[in-house]
Short mmCIF file of C-alpha atoms in Angstrom, two decimals:
data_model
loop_
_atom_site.label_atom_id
_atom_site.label_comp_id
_atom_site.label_asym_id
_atom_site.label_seq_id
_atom_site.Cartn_x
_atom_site.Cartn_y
_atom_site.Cartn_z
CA UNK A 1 -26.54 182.30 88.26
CA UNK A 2 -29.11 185.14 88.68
CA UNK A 3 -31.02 183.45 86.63
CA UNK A 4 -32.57 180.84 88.71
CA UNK A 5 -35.96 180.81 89.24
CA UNK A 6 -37.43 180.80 92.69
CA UNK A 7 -39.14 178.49 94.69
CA UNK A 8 -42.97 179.01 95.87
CA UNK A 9 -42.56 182.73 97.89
CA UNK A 10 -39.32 183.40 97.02
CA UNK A 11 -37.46 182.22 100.25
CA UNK A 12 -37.01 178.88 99.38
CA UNK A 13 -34.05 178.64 97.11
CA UNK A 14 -30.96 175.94 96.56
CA UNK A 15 -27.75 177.67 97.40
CA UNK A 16 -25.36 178.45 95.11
CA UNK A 17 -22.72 176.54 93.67
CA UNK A 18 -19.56 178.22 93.13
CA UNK A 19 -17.00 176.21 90.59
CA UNK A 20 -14.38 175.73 93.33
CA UNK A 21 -17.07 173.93 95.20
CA UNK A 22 -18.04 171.72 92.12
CA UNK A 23 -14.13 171.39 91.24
CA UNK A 24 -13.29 170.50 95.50
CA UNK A 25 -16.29 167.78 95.38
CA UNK A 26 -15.11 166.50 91.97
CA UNK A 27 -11.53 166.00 93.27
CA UNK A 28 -12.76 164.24 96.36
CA UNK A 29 -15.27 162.18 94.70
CA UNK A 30 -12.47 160.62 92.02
CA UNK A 31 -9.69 160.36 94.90
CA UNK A 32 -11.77 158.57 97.37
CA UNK A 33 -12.98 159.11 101.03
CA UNK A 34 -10.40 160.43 103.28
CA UNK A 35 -11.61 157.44 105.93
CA UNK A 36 -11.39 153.35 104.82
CA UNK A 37 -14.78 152.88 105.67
CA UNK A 38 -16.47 156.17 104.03
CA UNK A 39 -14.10 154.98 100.23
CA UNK A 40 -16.93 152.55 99.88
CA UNK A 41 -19.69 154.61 100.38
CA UNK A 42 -18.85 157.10 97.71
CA UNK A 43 -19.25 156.05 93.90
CA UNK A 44 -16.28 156.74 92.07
CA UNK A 45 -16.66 158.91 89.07
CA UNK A 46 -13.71 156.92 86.87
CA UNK A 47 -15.82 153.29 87.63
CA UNK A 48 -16.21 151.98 84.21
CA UNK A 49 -19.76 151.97 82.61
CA UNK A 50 -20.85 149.23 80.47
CA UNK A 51 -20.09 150.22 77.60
CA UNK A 52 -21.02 148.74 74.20
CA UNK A 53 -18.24 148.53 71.79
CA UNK A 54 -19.69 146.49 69.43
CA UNK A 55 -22.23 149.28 69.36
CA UNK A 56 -19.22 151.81 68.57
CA UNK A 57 -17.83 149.27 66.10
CA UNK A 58 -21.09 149.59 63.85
CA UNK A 59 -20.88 153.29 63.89
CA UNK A 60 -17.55 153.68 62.82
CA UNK A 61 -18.43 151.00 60.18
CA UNK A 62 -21.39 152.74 59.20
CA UNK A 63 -19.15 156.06 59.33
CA UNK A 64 -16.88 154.55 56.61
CA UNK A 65 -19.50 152.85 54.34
CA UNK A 66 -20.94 156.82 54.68
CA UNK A 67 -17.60 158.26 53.01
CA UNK A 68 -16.97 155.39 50.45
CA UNK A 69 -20.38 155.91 48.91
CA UNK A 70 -20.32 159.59 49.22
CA UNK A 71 -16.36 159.20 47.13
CA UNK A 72 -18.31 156.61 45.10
CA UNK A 73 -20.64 158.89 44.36
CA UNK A 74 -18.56 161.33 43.30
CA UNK A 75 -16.74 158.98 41.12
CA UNK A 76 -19.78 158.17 38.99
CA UNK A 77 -20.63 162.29 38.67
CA UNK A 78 -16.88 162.80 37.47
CA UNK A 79 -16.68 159.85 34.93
CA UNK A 80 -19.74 160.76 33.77
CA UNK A 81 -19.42 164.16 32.60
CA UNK A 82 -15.78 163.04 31.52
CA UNK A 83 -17.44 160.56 29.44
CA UNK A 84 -20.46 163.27 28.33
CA UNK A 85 -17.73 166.09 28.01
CA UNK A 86 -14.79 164.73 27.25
CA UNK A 87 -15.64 161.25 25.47
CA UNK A 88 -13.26 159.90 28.16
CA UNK A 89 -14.09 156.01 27.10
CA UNK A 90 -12.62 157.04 23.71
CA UNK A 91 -9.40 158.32 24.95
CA UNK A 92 -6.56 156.40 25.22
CA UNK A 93 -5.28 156.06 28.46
CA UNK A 94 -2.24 158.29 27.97
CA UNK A 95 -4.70 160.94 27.05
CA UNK A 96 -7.16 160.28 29.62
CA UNK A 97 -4.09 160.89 32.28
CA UNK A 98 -3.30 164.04 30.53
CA UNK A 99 -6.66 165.66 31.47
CA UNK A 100 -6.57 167.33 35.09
CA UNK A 101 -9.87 165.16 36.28
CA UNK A 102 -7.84 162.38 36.16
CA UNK A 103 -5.77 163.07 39.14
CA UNK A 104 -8.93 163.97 41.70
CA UNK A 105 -9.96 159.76 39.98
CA UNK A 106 -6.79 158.55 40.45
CA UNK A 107 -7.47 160.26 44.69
CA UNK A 108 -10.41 159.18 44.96
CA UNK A 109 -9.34 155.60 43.81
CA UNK A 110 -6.74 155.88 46.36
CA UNK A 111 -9.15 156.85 49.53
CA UNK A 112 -11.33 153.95 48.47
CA UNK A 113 -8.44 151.30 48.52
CA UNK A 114 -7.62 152.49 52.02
CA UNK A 115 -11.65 152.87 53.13
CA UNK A 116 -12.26 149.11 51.54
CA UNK A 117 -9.45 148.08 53.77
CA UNK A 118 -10.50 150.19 56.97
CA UNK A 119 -14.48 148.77 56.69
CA UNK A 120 -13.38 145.42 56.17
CA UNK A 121 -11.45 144.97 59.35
CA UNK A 122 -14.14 147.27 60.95
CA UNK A 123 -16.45 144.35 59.97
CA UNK A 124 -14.09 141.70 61.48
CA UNK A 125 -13.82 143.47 64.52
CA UNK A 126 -18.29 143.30 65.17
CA UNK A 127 -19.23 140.99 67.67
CA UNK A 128 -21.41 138.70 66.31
CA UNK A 129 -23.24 138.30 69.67
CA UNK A 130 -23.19 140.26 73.56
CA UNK A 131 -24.68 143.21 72.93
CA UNK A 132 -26.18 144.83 75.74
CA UNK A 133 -29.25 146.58 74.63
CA UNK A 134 -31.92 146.97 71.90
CA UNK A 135 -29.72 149.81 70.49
CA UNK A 136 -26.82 147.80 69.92
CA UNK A 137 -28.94 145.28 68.08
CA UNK A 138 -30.17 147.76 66.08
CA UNK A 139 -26.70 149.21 64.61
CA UNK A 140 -25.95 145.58 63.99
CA UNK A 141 -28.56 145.29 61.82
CA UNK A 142 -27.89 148.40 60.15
CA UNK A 143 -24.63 147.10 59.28
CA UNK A 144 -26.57 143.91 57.98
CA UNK A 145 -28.64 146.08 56.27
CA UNK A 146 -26.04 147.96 54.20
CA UNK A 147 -24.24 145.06 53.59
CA UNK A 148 -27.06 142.84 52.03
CA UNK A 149 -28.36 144.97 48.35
CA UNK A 150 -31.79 145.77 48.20
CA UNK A 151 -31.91 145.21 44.16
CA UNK A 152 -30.35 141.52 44.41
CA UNK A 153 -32.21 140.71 47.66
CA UNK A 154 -35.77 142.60 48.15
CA UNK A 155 -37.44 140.44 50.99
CA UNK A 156 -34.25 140.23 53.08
CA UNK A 157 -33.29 143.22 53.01
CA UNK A 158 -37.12 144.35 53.59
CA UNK A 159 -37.44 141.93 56.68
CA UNK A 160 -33.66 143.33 58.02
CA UNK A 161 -34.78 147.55 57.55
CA UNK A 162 -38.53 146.13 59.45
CA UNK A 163 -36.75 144.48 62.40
CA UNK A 164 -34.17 147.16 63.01
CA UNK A 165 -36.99 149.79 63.10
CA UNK A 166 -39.20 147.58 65.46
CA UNK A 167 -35.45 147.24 67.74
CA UNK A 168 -35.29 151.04 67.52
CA UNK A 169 -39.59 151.75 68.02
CA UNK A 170 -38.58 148.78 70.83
CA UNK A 171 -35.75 150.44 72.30
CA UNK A 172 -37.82 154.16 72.29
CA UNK A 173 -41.03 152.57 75.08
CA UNK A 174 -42.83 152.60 71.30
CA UNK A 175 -44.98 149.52 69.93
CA UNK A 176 -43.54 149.25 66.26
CA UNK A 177 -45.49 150.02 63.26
CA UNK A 178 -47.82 147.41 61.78
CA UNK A 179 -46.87 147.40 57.92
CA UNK A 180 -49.05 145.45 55.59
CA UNK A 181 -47.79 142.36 53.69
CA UNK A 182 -48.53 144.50 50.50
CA UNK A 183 -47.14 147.46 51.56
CA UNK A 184 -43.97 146.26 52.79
CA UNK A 185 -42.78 145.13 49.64
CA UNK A 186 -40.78 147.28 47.39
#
């Protein structure tokens, strides 16, 4: 650790830690105090922190919805210069399996029906209500957000995008942006 920097003149410095000093004081922390009255005293590393798993629920939502449009994506780019290439709508399905772009469809259809099922019970398994911070809030609504289509729904899906970016500005010690009416609308 020579490269700390030193204190004021030079004399002043921390002491060094060595790792079987950090490992000792780790090991005595999780175990406990060696006295009754000292096991109180000293926090124990393994108490649980509040956790938010609703919050963890929304990213491994949003994690799925990430891959099923990125396959879905990929879907549309294949068909499509099947269909430009290959006239694939013309084929007849016997002949459409017979090309070797089929089989990366057919895989890709295949992820998706498991993905479909795997964000569905992702969804069931959101709280609806507890979280415990702005943050947690926020991926809520992000969930909301994906879940409600911008074409079909414009102002809703406006007003959901504005209030999860106030929770986040919120959440940051920022005041959130002040959007014009006109502005806000797509």
């Amino acid at each position: 650790m020579a490269s700390r920097r030193k204190a004021g003149d030079g004399n002043v410095r921390l002491p060094e830690i060595s790792r079987r000093a950090v490992l000792a004081g780790t090991s005595i922390a999780a175990s406990g105090a060696a006295r009754r009255g000292e096991a109180a005293a000293i926090p124990s590393i393994a108490a649980p922190v509040p956790s938010d798993e609703g919050a963890r629920r929304c990213a491994s939502w949003l994690a799925v919805n990430a891959k099923i449009e990125r396959l879905q994506s990929r879907w549309a780019r294949l068909e499509s210069w099947l269909v430009r290439e290959h006239a694939w709508c013309k084929l007849s399905a016997a002949e459409q399996q017979a090309l070797p772009w089929a089989k990366e469809l057919r895989d890709i259809d295949g992820c998706l029906d498991v993905l479909f099922e795997q964000r569905e019970a992702l969804l069931q398994s959101i709280p609806a209500t507890g979280s415990i911070s702005l943050d947690s809030v926020a991926a809520r609504l992000a969930v909301v957000e994906r879940l409600i289509w911008r074409e079909e729904h414009p102002e809703v899906h406006a007003l959901v995008t504005g209030a999860r970016r106030d929770l986040i500005a919120l959440s940051r010690g920022h005041p959130p942006a002040v959007v014009s009416q006109s502005s806000a609308s797509l």
